[in-house]
Short mmCIF file of C-alpha atoms in Angstrom, two decimals:
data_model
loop_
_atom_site.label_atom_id
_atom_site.label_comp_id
_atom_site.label_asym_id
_atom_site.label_seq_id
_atom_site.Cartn_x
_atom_site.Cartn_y
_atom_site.Cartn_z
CA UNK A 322 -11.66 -10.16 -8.37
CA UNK A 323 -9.86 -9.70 -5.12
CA UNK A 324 -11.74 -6.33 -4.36
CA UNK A 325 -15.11 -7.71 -5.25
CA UNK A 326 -14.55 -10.76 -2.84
CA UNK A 327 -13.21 -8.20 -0.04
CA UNK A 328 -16.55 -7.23 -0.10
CA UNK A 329 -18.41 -9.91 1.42
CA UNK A 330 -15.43 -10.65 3.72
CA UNK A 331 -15.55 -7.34 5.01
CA UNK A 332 -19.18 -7.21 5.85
CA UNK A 333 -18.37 -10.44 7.71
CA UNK A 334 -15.36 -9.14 9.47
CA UNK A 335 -16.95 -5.89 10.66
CA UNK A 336 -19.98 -7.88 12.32
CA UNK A 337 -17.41 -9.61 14.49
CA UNK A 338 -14.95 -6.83 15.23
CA UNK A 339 -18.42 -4.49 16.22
CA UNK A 340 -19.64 -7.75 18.78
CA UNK A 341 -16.16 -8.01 20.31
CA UNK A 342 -16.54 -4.02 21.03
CA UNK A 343 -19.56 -4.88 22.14
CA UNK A 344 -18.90 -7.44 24.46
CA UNK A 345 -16.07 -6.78 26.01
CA UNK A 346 -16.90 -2.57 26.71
CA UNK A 347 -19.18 -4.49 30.32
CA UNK A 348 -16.38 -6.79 30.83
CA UNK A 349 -13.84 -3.97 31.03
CA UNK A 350 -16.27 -2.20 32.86
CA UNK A 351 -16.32 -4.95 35.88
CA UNK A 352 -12.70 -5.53 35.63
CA UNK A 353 -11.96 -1.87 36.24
CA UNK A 354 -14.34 -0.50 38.53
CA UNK A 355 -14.49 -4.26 40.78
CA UNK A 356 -11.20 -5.21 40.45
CA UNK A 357 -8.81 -2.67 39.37
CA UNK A 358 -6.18 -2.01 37.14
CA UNK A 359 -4.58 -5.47 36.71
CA UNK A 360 -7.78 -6.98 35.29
CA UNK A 361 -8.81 -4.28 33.65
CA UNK A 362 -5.43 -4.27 31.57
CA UNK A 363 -5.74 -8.14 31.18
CA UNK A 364 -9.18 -7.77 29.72
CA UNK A 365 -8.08 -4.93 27.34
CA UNK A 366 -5.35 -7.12 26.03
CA UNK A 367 -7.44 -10.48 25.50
CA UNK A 368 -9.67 -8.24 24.00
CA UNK A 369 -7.27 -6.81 21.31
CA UNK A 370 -5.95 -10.35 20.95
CA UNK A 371 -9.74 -10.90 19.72
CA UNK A 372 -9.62 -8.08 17.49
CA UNK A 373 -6.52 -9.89 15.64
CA UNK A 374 -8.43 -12.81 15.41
CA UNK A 375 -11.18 -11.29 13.54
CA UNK A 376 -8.61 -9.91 10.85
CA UNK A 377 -7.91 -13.79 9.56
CA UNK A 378 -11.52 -13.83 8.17
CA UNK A 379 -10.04 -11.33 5.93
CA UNK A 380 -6.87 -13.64 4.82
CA UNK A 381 -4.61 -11.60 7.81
CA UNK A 382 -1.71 -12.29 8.97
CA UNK A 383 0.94 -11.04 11.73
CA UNK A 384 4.88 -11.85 12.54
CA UNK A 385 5.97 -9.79 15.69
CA UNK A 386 10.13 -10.10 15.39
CA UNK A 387 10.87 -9.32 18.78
CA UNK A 388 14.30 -11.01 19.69
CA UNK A 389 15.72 -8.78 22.47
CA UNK A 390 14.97 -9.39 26.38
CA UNK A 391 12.70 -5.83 27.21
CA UNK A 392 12.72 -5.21 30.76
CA UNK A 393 9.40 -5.27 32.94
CA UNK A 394 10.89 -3.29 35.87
CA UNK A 395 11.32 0.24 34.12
CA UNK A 396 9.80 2.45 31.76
CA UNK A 397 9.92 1.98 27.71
CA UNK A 398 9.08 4.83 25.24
CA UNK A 399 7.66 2.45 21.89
CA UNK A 400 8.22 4.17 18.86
CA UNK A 401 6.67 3.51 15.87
CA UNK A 402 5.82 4.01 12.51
CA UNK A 403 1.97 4.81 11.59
CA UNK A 404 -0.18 3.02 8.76
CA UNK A 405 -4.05 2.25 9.71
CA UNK A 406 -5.98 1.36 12.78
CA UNK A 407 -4.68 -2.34 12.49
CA UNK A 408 -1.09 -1.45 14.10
CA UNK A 409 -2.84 -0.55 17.35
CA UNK A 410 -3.75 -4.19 18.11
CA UNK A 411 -0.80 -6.34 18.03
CA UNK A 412 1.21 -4.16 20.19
CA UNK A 413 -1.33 -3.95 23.18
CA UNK A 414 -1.13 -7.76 22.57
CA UNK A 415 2.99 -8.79 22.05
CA UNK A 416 3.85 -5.55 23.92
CA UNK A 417 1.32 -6.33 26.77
CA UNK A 418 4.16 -6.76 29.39
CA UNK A 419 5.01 -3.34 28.80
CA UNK A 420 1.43 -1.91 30.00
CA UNK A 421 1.33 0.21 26.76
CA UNK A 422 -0.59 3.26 27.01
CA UNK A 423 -1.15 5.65 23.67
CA UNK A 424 -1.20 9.06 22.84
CA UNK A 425 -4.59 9.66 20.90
CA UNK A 426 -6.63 12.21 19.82
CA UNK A 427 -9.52 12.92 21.89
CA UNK A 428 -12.41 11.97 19.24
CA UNK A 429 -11.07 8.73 19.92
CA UNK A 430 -12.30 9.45 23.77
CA UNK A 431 -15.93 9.29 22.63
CA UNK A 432 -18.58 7.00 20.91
CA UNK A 433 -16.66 3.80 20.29
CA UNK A 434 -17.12 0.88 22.80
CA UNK A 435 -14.43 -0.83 24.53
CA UNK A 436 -11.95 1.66 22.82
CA UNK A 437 -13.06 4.82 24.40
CA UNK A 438 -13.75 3.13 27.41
CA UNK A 439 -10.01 1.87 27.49
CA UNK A 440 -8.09 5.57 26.37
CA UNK A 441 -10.22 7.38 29.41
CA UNK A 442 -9.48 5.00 32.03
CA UNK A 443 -6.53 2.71 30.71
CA UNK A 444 -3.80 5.57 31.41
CA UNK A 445 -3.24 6.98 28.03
CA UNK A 446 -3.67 10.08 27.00
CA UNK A 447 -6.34 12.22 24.34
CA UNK A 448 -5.01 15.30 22.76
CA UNK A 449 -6.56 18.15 21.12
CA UNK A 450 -4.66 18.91 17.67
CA UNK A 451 -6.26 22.25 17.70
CA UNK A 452 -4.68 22.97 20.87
CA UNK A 453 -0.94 22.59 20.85
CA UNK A 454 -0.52 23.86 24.88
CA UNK A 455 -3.17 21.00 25.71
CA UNK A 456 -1.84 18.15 24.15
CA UNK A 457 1.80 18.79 25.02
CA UNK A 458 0.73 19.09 28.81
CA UNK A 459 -0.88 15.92 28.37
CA UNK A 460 1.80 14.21 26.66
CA UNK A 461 4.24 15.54 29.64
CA UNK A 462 1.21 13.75 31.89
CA UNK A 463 1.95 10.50 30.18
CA UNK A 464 5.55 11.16 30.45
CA UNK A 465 5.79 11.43 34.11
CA UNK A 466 3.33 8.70 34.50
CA UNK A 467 5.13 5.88 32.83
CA UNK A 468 8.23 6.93 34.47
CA UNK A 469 6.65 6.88 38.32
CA UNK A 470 4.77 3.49 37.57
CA UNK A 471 7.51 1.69 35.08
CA UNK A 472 4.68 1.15 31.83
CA UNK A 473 4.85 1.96 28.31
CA UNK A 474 4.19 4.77 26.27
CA UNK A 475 3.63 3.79 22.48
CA UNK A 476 3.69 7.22 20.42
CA UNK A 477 3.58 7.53 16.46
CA UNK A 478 5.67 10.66 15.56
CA UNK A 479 4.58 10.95 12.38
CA UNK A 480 1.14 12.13 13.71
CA UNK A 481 -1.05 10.83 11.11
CA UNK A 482 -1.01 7.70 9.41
CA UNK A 483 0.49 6.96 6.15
CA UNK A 484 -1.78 5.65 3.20
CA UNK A 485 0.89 4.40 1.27
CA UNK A 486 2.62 3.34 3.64
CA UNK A 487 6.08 5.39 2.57
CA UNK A 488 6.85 7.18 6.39
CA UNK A 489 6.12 10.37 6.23
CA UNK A 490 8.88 12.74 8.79
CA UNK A 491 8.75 12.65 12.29
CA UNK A 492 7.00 15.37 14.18
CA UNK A 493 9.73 14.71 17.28
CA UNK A 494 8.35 17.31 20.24
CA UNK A 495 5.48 14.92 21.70
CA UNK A 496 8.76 12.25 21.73
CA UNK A 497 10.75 14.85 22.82
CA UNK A 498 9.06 16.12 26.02
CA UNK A 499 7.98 12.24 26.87
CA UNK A 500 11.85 11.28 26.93
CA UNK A 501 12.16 14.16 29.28
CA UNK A 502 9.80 13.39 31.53
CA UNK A 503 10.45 9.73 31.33
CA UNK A 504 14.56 10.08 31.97
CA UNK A 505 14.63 5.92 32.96
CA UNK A 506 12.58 4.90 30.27
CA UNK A 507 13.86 2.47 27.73
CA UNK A 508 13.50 3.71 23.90
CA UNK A 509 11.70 1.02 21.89
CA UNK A 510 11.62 1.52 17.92
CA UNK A 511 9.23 -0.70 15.59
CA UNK A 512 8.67 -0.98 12.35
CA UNK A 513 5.85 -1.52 10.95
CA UNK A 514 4.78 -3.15 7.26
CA UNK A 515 1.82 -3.46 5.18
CA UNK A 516 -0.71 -2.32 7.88
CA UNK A 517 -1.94 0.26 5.30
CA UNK A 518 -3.19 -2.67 2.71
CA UNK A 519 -5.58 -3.35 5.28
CA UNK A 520 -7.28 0.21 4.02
CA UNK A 521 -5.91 0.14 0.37
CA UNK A 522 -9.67 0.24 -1.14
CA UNK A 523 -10.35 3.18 1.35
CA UNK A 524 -12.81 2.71 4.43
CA UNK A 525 -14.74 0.05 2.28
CA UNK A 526 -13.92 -2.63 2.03
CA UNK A 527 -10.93 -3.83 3.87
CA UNK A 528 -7.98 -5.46 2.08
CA UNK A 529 -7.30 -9.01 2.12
CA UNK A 530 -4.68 -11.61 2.51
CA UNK A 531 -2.07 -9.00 3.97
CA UNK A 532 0.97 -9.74 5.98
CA UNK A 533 1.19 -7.43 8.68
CA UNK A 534 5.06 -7.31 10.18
CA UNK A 535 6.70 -5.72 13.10
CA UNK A 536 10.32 -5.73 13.62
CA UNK A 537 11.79 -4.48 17.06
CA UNK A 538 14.32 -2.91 17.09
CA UNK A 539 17.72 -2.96 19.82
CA UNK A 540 16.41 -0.46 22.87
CA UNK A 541 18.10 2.13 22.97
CA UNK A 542 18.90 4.40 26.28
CA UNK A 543 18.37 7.90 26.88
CA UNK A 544 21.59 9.28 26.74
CA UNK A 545 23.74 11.96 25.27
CA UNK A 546 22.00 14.94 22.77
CA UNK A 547 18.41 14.39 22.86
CA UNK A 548 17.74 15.93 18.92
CA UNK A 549 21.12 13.54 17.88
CA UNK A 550 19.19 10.62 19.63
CA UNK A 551 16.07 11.24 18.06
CA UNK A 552 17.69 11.29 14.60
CA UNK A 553 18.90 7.64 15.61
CA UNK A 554 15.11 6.63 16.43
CA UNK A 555 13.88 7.79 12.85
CA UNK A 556 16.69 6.65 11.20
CA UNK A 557 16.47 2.73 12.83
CA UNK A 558 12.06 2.82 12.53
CA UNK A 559 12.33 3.91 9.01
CA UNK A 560 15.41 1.37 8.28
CA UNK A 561 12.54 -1.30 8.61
CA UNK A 562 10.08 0.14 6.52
CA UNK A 563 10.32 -1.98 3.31
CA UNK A 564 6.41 -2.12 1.75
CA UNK A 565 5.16 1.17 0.60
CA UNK A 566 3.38 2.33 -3.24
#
């Protein structure tokens, strides 16, 4: 019964997430090529605070636990777990202070309005899978970017996104070589829960009445072995990972 109502729902929810593309790919547009980078950002997060909005018609809901105090005067490294499309929003929007800025694939650079329009110009980063030297020079890009202009990288190690939502291992040179190249930055692990619901019937049609969650972890600094440290990061993201099949 719950399926065969997600139908409807999902019709309905897809007609609004496709007109908030829609709308706001001219108003980013403006922003960024009349006013710069501050409104441009602004615009990208009201818009992904939209795209939230449009997942209650489907019975959504988010908690963001964030209790600690993350600074706005350095860089932060977000780490995070990986379970459908639907984690991307709420952290542009809670994390907005942080100027996140993602490392995608390139597909993602083409085609879809607002979003591609927002990875090209927004300071993240596309990647070729197919071609390990290009993405790791990109992600080295990012790195040296967030650390000269005190943003936010957001970066899911475990490369592709879990259907089931059980975490999958951490692929740890992309973190790696942004820690490097990011020696200030702040480390910022999040877990994430029953995002993959949201795509438990496959493309079509979405899940309904999920809670989404994401717990922040304590920062942690960039200190001592790098490979010990990263062990750490895994260790506290996955700690939080309670709703998988």
């Amino acid at each position: 019964m719950q399926k065969l109502l997600a139908y409807p729902l999902s019709v309905l929810y897809l007609f609004f997430f496709g007109l908030c593309l829609l709308v706001f790919h001219p108003i980013q547009w403006l922003c960024f090529n009349l006013f710069g980078y501050g409104p441009h950002r602004a615009s990208v997060a009201v818009l992904n605070l939209f795209l939230m909005r449009c997942t209650h018609i489907l019975g959504t809901r988010y908690t963001f636990n964030n209790t600690h105090q993350i600074p706005t005067d350095r860089p932060t490294i977000m780490v995070l777990n990986h379970q459908s499309m639907h984690d991307i929003p709420p952290v542009i929007w809670y994390m907005r202070k942080q100027h996140p800025k993602f490392v995608s694939k390139k597909e993602l650079g083409k085609g879809i309005p607002s979003v591609s329009y927002n990875l090209r110009h927004g300071g993240s980063v596309l990647i070729d899978r197919k071609d390990s030297k290009q993405a790791l020079g990109e992600i080295i890009k990012l790195g040296k970017y967030i650390e000269t202009y005190q943003r936010g990288a957001v970066i899911f190690p475990e490369g592709t996104r879990s259907r089931t939502g059980h975490p999958k291992p951490f692929k740890t040179t992309g973190l790696k070589l942004l820690m490097r190249n990011a020696p200030s930055a702040l480390i910022i692990p999040i877990s994430i829960n029953n995002s993959w619901k949201m795509l438990r019937y496959g493309k079509f049609p979405n899940g309904i009445g999920n809670h989404i969650t994401f717990d922040v972890h304590a920062p942690m600094e960039i200190t001592g072995n790098l490979d010990e440290l990263l062990t750490k990061i895994e260790q506290k993201v996955v700690s939080g990972i309670t709703s998988f099949k």
